[in-house]
CSV table of C-alpha atoms in Angstrom, one decimal:
chain,number,residue,atom,x,y,z
P,1,MET,CA,-70.5,40.8,6.2
P,2,ARG,CA,-73.5,38.6,6.8
P,3,VAL,CA,-74.3,38.4,3.1
P,4,LYS,CA,-70.8,37.3,2.2
P,5,LEU,CA,-70.8,34.7,5.0
P,6,SER,CA,-74.1,33.4,3.8
P,7,ASN,CA,-72.8,33.2,0.2
P,8,ILE,CA,-69.7,31.3,1.4
P,9,THR,CA,-71.9,29.0,3.5
P,10,PHE,CA,-74.1,28.3,0.6
P,11,THR,CA,-71.1,27.6,-1.7
P,12,VAL,CA,-69.6,25.1,0.8
P,13,ALA,CA,-73.0,23.5,1.2
P,14,VAL,CA,-73.4,23.0,-2.5
P,15,LEU,CA,-69.8,21.6,-2.9
P,16,ALA,CA,-70.5,19.2,0.0
P,17,ILE,CA,-73.7,18.0,-1.7
P,18,LEU,CA,-71.9,17.6,-5.1
P,19,PHE,CA,-68.9,15.7,-3.4
P,20,ALA,CA,-71.3,13.5,-1.6
P,21,ILE,CA,-73.0,12.6,-4.9
P,22,ALA,CA,-69.6,12.0,-6.6
P,23,ALA,CA,-67.7,10.5,-3.7
P,24,PRO,CA,-68.6,6.9,-4.3
P,25,GLY,CA,-67.3,7.1,-7.8
P,26,LEU,CA,-64.1,8.9,-6.9
P,27,MET,CA,-63.4,6.6,-4.0
P,28,ALA,CA,-63.9,3.6,-6.2
P,29,GLN,CA,-61.5,5.0,-8.8
P,30,GLN,CA,-58.9,5.8,-6.1
P,31,ARG,CA,-59.3,2.3,-4.6
P,32,ARG,CA,-58.7,0.7,-8.1
P,33,GLU,CA,-55.6,2.9,-8.6
P,34,ASN,CA,-54.3,2.0,-5.2
P,35,GLN,CA,-54.9,-1.7,-5.9
P,36,ARG,CA,-53.2,-1.4,-9.2
P,37,ALA,CA,-50.3,0.5,-7.6
P,38,ALA,CA,-49.9,-2.2,-5.0
P,39,ALA,CA,-49.9,-4.9,-7.7
P,40,LEU,CA,-47.3,-3.1,-9.7
P,41,PHE,CA,-45.2,-2.7,-6.6
P,42,GLN,CA,-45.4,-6.5,-6.0
P,43,GLU,CA,-44.4,-7.1,-9.6
P,44,GLY,CA,-41.4,-4.7,-9.2
P,45,SER,CA,-40.4,-6.5,-6.0
P,46,ARG,CA,-40.4,-9.9,-7.7
P,47,ALA,CA,-38.3,-8.5,-10.5
P,48,TYR,CA,-36.0,-6.9,-7.9
P,49,ASN,CA,-35.5,-10.2,-6.0
P,50,GLN,CA,-34.7,-11.9,-9.3
P,51,LYS,CA,-32.1,-9.1,-9.9
P,52,ASP,CA,-33.9,-7.9,-13.0
P,53,TYR,CA,-33.4,-4.3,-11.9
P,54,ARG,CA,-34.5,-2.6,-15.2
P,55,LEU,CA,-37.9,-4.4,-15.1
P,56,ALA,CA,-38.2,-3.6,-11.4
P,57,ILE,CA,-37.5,0.1,-12.1
P,58,ASP,CA,-40.3,0.1,-14.7
P,59,LYS,CA,-42.8,-1.5,-12.4
P,60,TYR,CA,-42.0,0.8,-9.5
P,61,ALA,CA,-42.2,3.8,-11.8
P,62,MET,CA,-45.7,2.7,-12.9
P,63,SER,CA,-46.7,2.2,-9.3
P,64,ILE,CA,-45.4,5.7,-8.3
P,65,ALA,CA,-47.3,7.3,-11.1
P,66,LEU,CA,-50.5,5.9,-9.5
P,67,ALA,CA,-49.5,6.5,-5.9
P,68,PRO,CA,-46.7,9.1,-5.9
P,69,ARG,CA,-46.5,9.5,-2.1
P,70,VAL,CA,-45.8,5.9,-1.2
P,71,ALA,CA,-42.3,6.0,0.4
P,72,SER,CA,-41.5,2.3,0.0
P,73,SER,CA,-41.9,2.5,-3.8
P,74,ARG,CA,-39.4,5.3,-3.9
P,75,PHE,CA,-37.0,3.5,-1.7
P,76,TRP,CA,-36.9,0.2,-3.7
P,77,LYS,CA,-36.8,2.1,-7.0
P,78,GLY,CA,-33.8,4.0,-5.6
P,79,LEU,CA,-32.0,0.7,-4.7
P,80,ALA,CA,-32.8,-0.7,-8.2
P,81,HIS,CA,-31.2,2.4,-9.8
P,82,MET,CA,-28.2,2.0,-7.5
P,83,TYR,CA,-27.6,-1.5,-8.7
P,84,THR,CA,-27.8,-0.5,-12.3
P,85,GLY,CA,-25.3,2.3,-11.7
P,86,ASP,CA,-27.8,5.1,-12.2
P,87,TYR,CA,-26.5,7.0,-9.2
P,88,GLU,CA,-28.2,10.3,-9.7
P,89,LEU,CA,-31.6,8.7,-10.1
P,90,ALA,CA,-30.9,6.5,-7.1
P,91,LEU,CA,-30.1,9.6,-5.0
P,92,ASN,CA,-33.3,11.3,-6.1
P,93,GLU,CA,-35.5,8.4,-5.2
P,94,LEU,CA,-33.8,7.6,-1.9
P,95,THR,CA,-34.0,11.3,-0.9
P,96,ALA,CA,-37.7,11.3,-1.9
P,97,ALA,CA,-38.3,8.3,0.2
P,98,LEU,CA,-36.7,10.0,3.2
P,99,ASP,CA,-38.8,13.1,2.7
P,100,LEU,CA,-42.0,11.0,2.5
P,101,GLY,CA,-41.2,9.5,5.9
P,102,TYR,CA,-39.9,6.0,5.0
P,103,GLU,CA,-40.4,3.9,8.1
P,104,LYS,CA,-36.7,2.7,8.2
P,105,PRO,CA,-34.6,5.8,7.5
P,106,ILE,CA,-31.5,3.9,8.6
P,107,ASP,CA,-31.9,1.7,5.5
P,108,ILE,CA,-31.8,4.9,3.4
P,109,TYR,CA,-28.6,6.1,5.2
P,110,SER,CA,-27.1,2.6,4.9
P,111,ASN,CA,-27.4,2.7,1.1
P,112,ARG,CA,-27.2,6.4,0.2
P,113,TRP,CA,-23.8,6.9,1.7
P,114,ARG,CA,-22.4,4.3,-0.8
P,115,ILE,CA,-23.6,6.4,-3.7
P,116,HIS,CA,-22.1,9.6,-2.3
P,117,PHE,CA,-18.9,7.6,-1.7
P,118,ALA,CA,-18.8,6.3,-5.3
P,119,ASN,CA,-19.3,9.9,-6.4
P,120,LYS,CA,-16.4,11.0,-4.2
P,121,ASN,CA,-18.7,13.2,-2.2
P,122,TYR,CA,-17.1,12.1,1.0
P,123,GLU,CA,-18.6,14.8,3.2
P,124,ALA,CA,-22.2,13.8,2.2
P,125,ALA,CA,-21.3,10.1,2.6
P,126,MET,CA,-20.0,10.7,6.1
P,127,ALA,CA,-23.1,12.7,7.0
P,128,ASP,CA,-25.3,9.8,6.0
P,129,VAL,CA,-23.2,7.4,8.0
P,130,ASN,CA,-23.3,9.6,11.0
P,131,SER,CA,-27.1,10.0,10.7
P,132,GLY,CA,-27.4,6.2,10.5
P,133,LEU,CA,-25.1,5.7,13.6
P,134,ALA,CA,-27.2,8.3,15.5
P,135,ILE,CA,-30.1,5.8,15.1
P,136,ASP,CA,-28.1,2.6,15.7
P,137,ALA,CA,-24.6,3.3,17.1
P,138,ALA,CA,-23.8,-0.5,17.1
P,139,ASN,CA,-24.6,-1.0,13.4
P,140,HIS,CA,-21.4,-2.7,12.2
P,141,GLU,CA,-21.9,-2.0,8.5
P,142,LEU,CA,-22.1,1.7,9.2
P,143,GLN,CA,-19.1,1.5,11.5
P,144,ILE,CA,-17.2,-0.2,8.7
P,145,ALA,CA,-18.3,2.6,6.4
P,146,ARG,CA,-17.1,5.2,8.9
P,147,GLY,CA,-13.8,3.4,9.1
P,148,ASP,CA,-13.4,3.1,5.3
P,149,MET,CA,-14.1,6.8,4.8
P,150,SER,CA,-11.8,7.8,7.7
P,151,PHE,CA,-9.1,5.7,6.2
P,152,VAL,CA,-9.5,7.3,2.7
P,153,ASN,CA,-9.2,10.7,4.4
P,154,LYS,CA,-6.1,9.5,6.3
P,155,ASN,CA,-7.7,9.7,9.7
P,156,TYR,CA,-6.3,6.4,10.7
P,157,ARG,CA,-7.0,6.7,14.4
P,158,ASP,CA,-10.7,7.3,13.7
P,159,ALA,CA,-10.7,4.4,11.2
P,160,LEU,CA,-9.2,2.1,13.7
P,161,ASP,CA,-11.8,3.1,16.3
P,162,ALA,CA,-14.7,2.4,13.9
P,163,TYR,CA,-13.3,-0.9,12.7
P,164,GLN,CA,-12.8,-2.1,16.3
P,165,LYS,CA,-16.4,-1.1,17.2
P,166,ALA,CA,-17.6,-3.1,14.1
P,167,LEU,CA,-15.6,-6.0,15.3
P,168,VAL,CA,-17.8,-6.3,18.5
P,169,ARG,CA,-20.7,-7.5,16.3
P,170,THR,CA,-18.7,-9.5,13.8
P,171,PRO,CA,-15.7,-10.9,15.7
P,172,ASN,CA,-14.8,-13.4,13.0
P,173,ASN,CA,-14.8,-10.9,10.1
P,174,ALA,CA,-11.4,-11.5,8.5
P,175,GLU,CA,-11.6,-8.4,6.3
P,176,LEU,CA,-12.1,-6.2,9.4
P,177,TYR,CA,-8.9,-7.6,10.8
P,178,LEU,CA,-7.2,-6.8,7.5
P,179,SER,CA,-8.5,-3.2,7.6
P,180,ILE,CA,-7.3,-2.9,11.2
P,181,SER,CA,-3.9,-4.1,10.2
P,182,LYS,CA,-3.7,-1.5,7.5
P,183,SER,CA,-4.7,1.1,10.0
P,184,TYR,CA,-1.9,0.0,12.4
P,185,PHE,CA,0.5,0.1,9.5
P,186,ASN,CA,-0.2,3.7,8.9
P,187,LEU,CA,-0.1,4.5,12.6
P,188,ARG,CA,3.3,2.8,12.7
P,189,ASP,CA,2.1,0.3,15.4
P,190,THR,CA,4.1,-2.6,14.0
P,191,LYS,CA,3.3,-5.2,16.7
P,192,ASN,CA,-0.4,-4.8,16.3
P,193,GLN,CA,-0.1,-4.6,12.6
P,194,VAL,CA,1.4,-8.1,12.7
P,195,GLY,CA,-1.1,-9.5,15.1
P,196,SER,CA,-4.1,-8.2,13.1
P,197,ALA,CA,-2.7,-9.4,9.8
P,198,GLN,CA,-2.2,-12.9,11.3
P,199,GLU,CA,-5.8,-12.8,12.5
P,200,ALA,CA,-7.0,-11.9,9.0
P,201,ILE,CA,-5.1,-14.9,7.6
P,202,ASN,CA,-6.3,-17.3,10.4
P,203,LYS,CA,-9.9,-16.3,9.7
P,204,GLY,CA,-9.7,-16.8,5.9
P,205,THR,CA,-9.4,-13.3,4.4
P,206,ARG,CA,-10.4,-13.0,0.7
P,207,PHE,CA,-7.1,-11.1,0.2
P,208,PRO,CA,-4.4,-13.3,1.6
P,209,GLY,CA,-1.7,-11.6,-0.6
P,210,ASP,CA,-2.4,-8.2,1.2
P,211,ALA,CA,-2.5,-9.9,4.6
P,212,PHE,CA,0.8,-11.8,4.1
P,213,LEU,CA,2.4,-8.6,2.8
P,214,LEU,CA,1.4,-6.7,5.9
P,215,LEU,CA,2.7,-9.6,8.0
P,216,ALA,CA,6.0,-9.7,6.1
P,217,ASP,CA,6.5,-5.9,6.4
P,218,GLY,CA,5.8,-6.1,10.2
P,219,HIS,CA,8.1,-9.0,10.9
P,220,GLN,CA,10.8,-7.3,8.8
P,221,LYS,CA,10.5,-4.1,10.9
P,222,LEU,CA,10.5,-6.1,14.1
P,223,GLY,CA,13.7,-7.9,13.0
P,224,ASN,CA,12.0,-11.3,12.7
P,225,ILE,CA,13.7,-12.0,9.4
P,226,THR,CA,12.9,-15.8,9.1
P,227,GLN,CA,9.2,-15.0,9.6
P,228,ALA,CA,9.3,-12.1,7.2
P,229,ILE,CA,10.8,-14.2,4.4
P,230,ALA,CA,8.2,-16.9,5.0
P,231,ALA,CA,5.4,-14.3,4.9
P,232,PHE,CA,6.8,-12.7,1.7
P,233,GLU,CA,7.0,-16.2,0.1
P,234,SER,CA,3.4,-16.8,1.1
P,235,ALA,CA,2.4,-13.4,-0.3
P,236,LYS,CA,4.0,-14.2,-3.6
P,237,ALA,CA,2.2,-17.6,-3.8
P,238,ALA,CA,-1.1,-15.9,-3.0
P,239,ASN,CA,-0.6,-13.0,-5.4
P,240,PRO,CA,2.0,-13.9,-8.0
P,241,LYS,CA,1.2,-10.8,-10.0
P,242,ASN,CA,2.2,-8.3,-7.3
P,243,TYR,CA,5.4,-6.6,-8.6
P,244,GLU,CA,6.6,-5.2,-5.3
P,245,ILE,CA,6.5,-8.5,-3.5
P,246,TYR,CA,9.3,-9.9,-5.7
P,247,ARG,CA,11.5,-6.8,-5.3
P,248,SER,CA,10.9,-6.7,-1.5
P,249,LEU,CA,11.6,-10.4,-1.1
P,250,ALA,CA,14.7,-10.3,-3.2
P,251,ASP,CA,16.1,-7.3,-1.3
P,252,LEU,CA,15.4,-9.1,2.0
P,253,TYR,CA,17.3,-12.1,0.8
P,254,ARG,CA,20.1,-9.7,-0.2
P,255,SER,CA,20.2,-8.1,3.2
P,256,GLN,CA,20.7,-11.6,4.7
P,257,ASN,CA,23.6,-12.3,2.3
P,258,ARG,CA,21.5,-14.9,0.5
P,259,PHE,CA,22.5,-13.5,-2.9
P,260,ASP,CA,21.6,-16.6,-4.9
P,261,GLU,CA,18.1,-16.5,-3.6
P,262,ALA,CA,17.8,-12.8,-4.3
P,263,ILE,CA,18.9,-13.5,-7.9
P,264,LYS,CA,16.5,-16.4,-8.2
P,265,THR,CA,13.6,-14.3,-7.0
P,266,SER,CA,14.5,-11.5,-9.4
P,267,ARG,CA,14.7,-13.8,-12.3
P,268,SER,CA,11.4,-15.3,-11.4
P,269,ALA,CA,10.0,-11.8,-11.5
P,270,LEU,CA,11.3,-11.3,-15.0
P,271,ALA,CA,9.5,-14.5,-16.0
P,272,VAL,CA,6.2,-13.0,-14.7
P,273,PHE,CA,6.6,-9.4,-15.7
P,274,GLY,CA,8.8,-9.6,-18.8
P,275,ASN,CA,11.8,-7.4,-19.4
P,276,ASP,CA,11.8,-4.8,-16.6
P,277,GLY,CA,14.5,-2.2,-16.2
P,278,ASN,CA,14.2,-2.0,-12.4
P,279,ILE,CA,14.4,-5.7,-11.9
P,280,PHE,CA,17.5,-5.9,-14.2
P,281,THR,CA,19.0,-3.0,-12.2
P,282,ASP,CA,18.4,-5.0,-9.0
P,283,LEU,CA,19.9,-8.1,-10.6
P,284,SER,CA,23.1,-6.3,-11.5
P,285,TRP,CA,23.6,-5.4,-7.9
P,286,TYR,CA,22.9,-8.9,-6.7
P,287,TYR,CA,25.3,-10.4,-9.2
P,288,SER,CA,28.0,-8.0,-8.1
P,289,LEU,CA,27.5,-9.0,-4.5
P,290,ALA,CA,27.6,-12.7,-5.5
P,291,ASN,CA,30.9,-12.0,-7.3
P,292,ARG,CA,29.3,-12.8,-10.7
P,293,HIS,CA,30.7,-9.8,-12.3
P,294,GLU,CA,30.2,-10.6,-16.0
P,295,GLU,CA,26.5,-11.3,-15.3
P,296,ALA,CA,26.4,-8.0,-13.3
P,297,VAL,CA,27.6,-6.2,-16.4
P,298,GLU,CA,25.0,-7.8,-18.7
P,299,ALA,CA,22.1,-7.2,-16.2
P,300,ALA,CA,23.2,-3.5,-15.8
P,301,LYS,CA,23.3,-3.1,-19.6
P,302,ALA,CA,19.8,-4.5,-19.9
P,303,GLY,CA,18.6,-2.1,-17.2
P,304,ILE,CA,20.1,0.8,-19.1
P,305,LYS,CA,18.5,-0.2,-22.3
P,306,LEU,CA,15.1,-0.4,-20.7
P,307,LEU,CA,15.6,2.7,-18.5
P,308,PRO,CA,18.1,4.9,-20.2
P,309,ASP,CA,17.1,8.0,-18.1
P,310,GLN,CA,17.6,6.3,-14.7
P,311,TYR,CA,21.0,6.6,-13.1
P,312,MET,CA,21.2,3.5,-11.0
P,313,ALA,CA,22.0,0.9,-13.7
P,314,TYR,CA,24.9,3.1,-14.9
P,315,THR,CA,26.2,3.2,-11.3
P,316,ASN,CA,26.0,-0.6,-11.0
P,317,LEU,CA,27.7,-1.0,-14.4
P,318,CYS,CA,30.5,1.2,-13.2
P,319,ARG,CA,30.9,-0.9,-10.1
P,320,ALA,CA,30.9,-4.1,-12.2
P,321,TYR,CA,33.6,-2.8,-14.5
P,322,ASN,CA,35.7,-1.9,-11.5
P,323,ASP,CA,35.3,-5.5,-10.3
P,324,LEU,CA,36.5,-6.7,-13.7
P,325,GLU,CA,39.5,-4.3,-13.5
P,326,LYS,CA,38.2,-2.3,-16.5
P,327,PRO,CA,38.5,1.2,-15.0
P,328,GLU,CA,38.2,3.2,-18.2
P,329,LEU,CA,34.8,1.6,-18.9
P,330,ALA,CA,33.9,2.2,-15.2
P,331,ILE,CA,34.7,5.9,-15.5
P,332,ARG,CA,32.6,6.2,-18.6
P,333,GLU,CA,29.6,4.7,-16.9
P,334,CYS,CA,30.0,6.6,-13.6
P,335,ASN,CA,30.1,9.8,-15.6
P,336,ASN,CA,26.9,8.7,-17.4
P,337,ALA,CA,25.3,8.2,-14.0
P,338,LEU,CA,26.4,11.5,-12.7
P,339,ARG,CA,24.9,13.3,-15.7
P,340,LEU,CA,21.6,11.9,-14.6
P,341,LYS,CA,22.1,12.3,-10.8
P,342,PRO,CA,24.8,14.9,-10.0
P,343,ASP,CA,26.4,14.6,-6.5
P,344,ASP,CA,25.4,11.0,-6.0
P,345,GLY,CA,27.8,9.7,-3.3
P,346,GLU,CA,27.8,6.0,-4.3
P,347,THR,CA,28.7,6.9,-7.9
P,348,TYR,CA,31.5,9.2,-6.8
P,349,PHE,CA,32.9,6.4,-4.6
P,350,TYR,CA,33.1,4.0,-7.6
P,351,LEU,CA,34.6,6.8,-9.7
P,352,GLY,CA,37.3,7.3,-7.1
P,353,ARG,CA,37.9,3.5,-7.0
P,354,ALA,CA,38.4,3.5,-10.8
P,355,HIS,CA,41.0,6.2,-10.5
P,356,ASP,CA,42.7,4.2,-7.8
P,357,ILE,CA,42.9,1.2,-10.1
P,358,LEU,CA,44.5,3.6,-12.7
P,359,ASN,CA,47.0,4.6,-10.0
P,360,LYS,CA,45.8,8.2,-10.0
P,361,PRO,CA,45.6,8.9,-6.3
P,362,ALA,CA,45.0,12.6,-6.5
P,363,ASP,CA,42.0,12.2,-8.7
P,364,ALA,CA,40.8,9.3,-6.6
P,365,THR,CA,41.0,11.4,-3.4
P,366,ARG,CA,39.0,14.2,-5.0
P,367,TYR,CA,36.3,11.8,-5.9
P,368,TYR,CA,36.3,10.1,-2.5
P,369,LYS,CA,35.7,13.4,-0.8
P,370,ARG,CA,32.8,14.1,-3.0
P,371,ALA,CA,31.5,10.6,-2.2
P,372,VAL,CA,31.7,11.5,1.5
P,373,THR,CA,29.7,14.6,1.0
P,374,GLY,CA,27.0,12.9,-1.1
P,375,LEU,CA,26.7,9.9,1.3
P,376,GLU,CA,26.5,12.1,4.4
P,377,ALA,CA,23.5,13.8,2.9
P,378,TYR,CA,22.1,10.4,1.9
P,379,VAL,CA,22.1,8.9,5.4
P,380,LYS,CA,20.4,12.0,6.8
P,381,GLU,CA,17.6,11.4,4.3
P,382,ARG,CA,17.5,7.6,5.1
P,383,PRO,CA,18.7,7.2,8.6
P,384,ASP,CA,17.3,3.6,8.9
P,385,TYR,CA,19.0,2.2,5.8
P,386,SER,CA,22.0,0.1,6.6
P,387,ASP,CA,23.5,0.2,3.1
P,388,GLY,CA,23.8,4.0,3.2
P,389,PHE,CA,26.0,3.8,6.3
P,390,TYR,CA,28.0,0.9,4.8
P,391,LEU,CA,28.8,3.0,1.7
P,392,LEU,CA,29.6,6.0,3.9
P,393,GLY,CA,32.0,3.8,5.9
P,394,ASN,CA,33.7,2.8,2.6
P,395,ALA,CA,34.0,6.4,1.6
P,396,TYR,CA,35.4,7.5,4.9
P,397,PHE,CA,37.8,4.6,4.8
P,398,ALA,CA,39.0,5.5,1.3
P,399,ASP,CA,39.3,9.1,2.4
P,400,ASN,CA,41.4,8.1,5.4
P,401,GLN,CA,38.8,9.3,7.9
P,402,ARG,CA,39.2,6.1,9.9
P,403,SER,CA,37.4,6.9,13.1
P,404,LYS,CA,34.3,8.1,11.2
P,405,ALA,CA,34.5,5.0,9.0
P,406,ILE,CA,34.4,2.8,12.2
P,407,GLU,CA,31.3,4.8,13.4
P,408,ALA,CA,29.6,4.4,10.0
P,409,TYR,CA,30.3,0.6,9.8
P,410,ASN,CA,29.0,0.1,13.4
P,411,GLU,CA,25.8,2.0,12.6
P,412,ALA,CA,25.3,-0.2,9.5
P,413,ILE,CA,25.8,-3.3,11.7
P,414,ARG,CA,23.5,-2.0,14.4
P,415,LEU,CA,20.8,-1.6,11.7
P,416,ALA,CA,21.5,-4.9,10.1
P,417,PRO,CA,23.5,-7.3,12.4
P,418,SER,CA,23.9,-9.9,9.6
P,419,PHE,CA,25.5,-7.4,7.2
P,420,ALA,CA,28.5,-9.5,6.3
P,421,ARG,CA,30.4,-7.0,4.2
P,422,ALA,CA,30.0,-4.2,6.8
P,423,ARG,CA,31.5,-6.6,9.4
P,424,TYR,CA,34.3,-7.6,7.0
P,425,ASN,CA,35.2,-4.1,6.1
P,426,LEU,CA,35.1,-3.0,9.7
P,427,GLY,CA,37.3,-5.9,10.6
P,428,ARG,CA,39.8,-4.9,7.8
P,429,LEU,CA,39.9,-1.4,9.1
P,430,LEU,CA,40.5,-2.6,12.7
P,431,VAL,CA,43.4,-4.6,11.4
P,432,VAL,CA,44.8,-1.5,9.8
P,433,GLU,CA,44.3,0.2,13.2
P,434,LYS,CA,46.1,-2.8,14.8
P,435,GLU,CA,43.0,-3.4,17.0
P,436,LYS,CA,43.4,-7.2,16.9
P,437,GLY,CA,40.9,-7.9,19.7
P,438,LEU,CA,38.1,-5.8,18.1
P,439,ALA,CA,38.9,-7.2,14.6
P,440,THR,CA,38.6,-10.7,16.1
P,441,ILE,CA,35.1,-9.9,17.4
P,442,GLN,CA,34.0,-9.1,13.8
P,443,TYR,CA,35.7,-12.4,12.6
P,444,ASN,CA,33.7,-14.4,15.2
P,445,ALA,CA,30.5,-12.8,14.1
P,446,LEU,CA,31.3,-13.5,10.4
P,447,THR,CA,31.8,-17.2,11.0
P,448,ALA,CA,28.1,-17.6,11.4
P,449,ILE,CA,27.2,-15.3,8.5
P,450,ASP,CA,29.8,-15.7,5.7
P,451,LYS,CA,32.5,-18.3,6.2
P,452,GLY,CA,34.4,-17.1,3.1
P,453,LEU,CA,34.7,-13.5,4.2
P,454,ALA,CA,35.4,-14.8,7.7
P,455,ALA,CA,38.4,-16.9,6.5
P,456,THR,CA,39.7,-13.9,4.5
P,457,LEU,CA,39.5,-11.6,7.5
P,458,LYS,CA,41.2,-14.3,9.7
P,459,ALA,CA,44.1,-14.4,7.4
P,460,GLU,CA,44.6,-10.6,7.8
P,461,ILE,CA,44.2,-10.8,11.6
P,462,ASP,CA,46.8,-13.5,11.8
P,463,LYS,CA,49.4,-11.1,10.3
P,464,LEU,CA,49.1,-8.9,13.4
P,465,PRO,CA,51.6,-9.6,16.2
């Protein structure tokens, strides 16, 4: 053992002497390499600051080749890769920087999560965000990131919590208010949806179209129709290429018996989007409501030409032909609609009406009963849609189920107090039931909504003793 130990001691001593002799040269070389690495790092940083990321990557790579364990070189090279879209290389470098003990790990987490998110690796992205928040829980950028990822994953309550925490540090952040409004929308908190959307607008959001749309939706749900229409108009002005804004605004005008404005809005949509089957189908309905039956026919035909496999334009065409006293044509189009959507209650109602015009009461009754069945199912699926109950009231009325018709009309009016035709038809039914006082209530309400229908109903009421 002593011999072996002596040999080892001798070997170490010899190596020490040799290293001592060579050390000045090795240290000088290492110093030169370190200096060169530092200079290359500075060149890379200048290129990075000038957004010449490709040059920055080259300089950082040369620096790393000389000094591979310098974490900052790895970090900045990773960011440069991120900005050139080389996400895998960016991940590798940022992870290497973290492993090498980069002095600000939160900066790595604050950037690396974005790459994971872009790669749709949401679990890894959230892990980085949470790691960053463990270092700085008040970091608003990471809180926004947590909110965005929670929102993507439909965890709207968590998203809202994160956005509100971020708002503490950036109380004037308009986009945060917009994100908060979207979260409230999905949580069905309409009042706060409206308030947050208005704050986003007040603070100058970069996406006013989205904010006004959220504002309009909220006001409509709250029954603030005047404000809803104004917000929809502002949304349209801010984002004139948003297809759904036109259709929603037109339908809102329709719900307020402002049929000419609904038509104008739909026609302006055609000017923006060109020939569109859904818009022509909407137009055919609005023309019918405005008693412009020939135009309703032409719009429905255009809708059919563009969307031959969609039933609604055929149904609207059937209705328009009934209004023009052309029951044979109406029957043809209703049957076309039913081939595409069997058991549709509205279509069966118009089919029954066509047979009434032809003085075929037995056939009409058969179709009215099928209309009742279809529309009863429809209102169960859409219990908040006033038109469904209005149509069901019409079907009950035609099928001589008067008490049920009264209930259906009243529900339509409860959902849409300005629904003129629902009030008019209810008033007519009450006249048939000889309920003069109740019919007069509907007349009085109509005088502020549709003076023409009010006058027609008054003439019927005056016939009662």
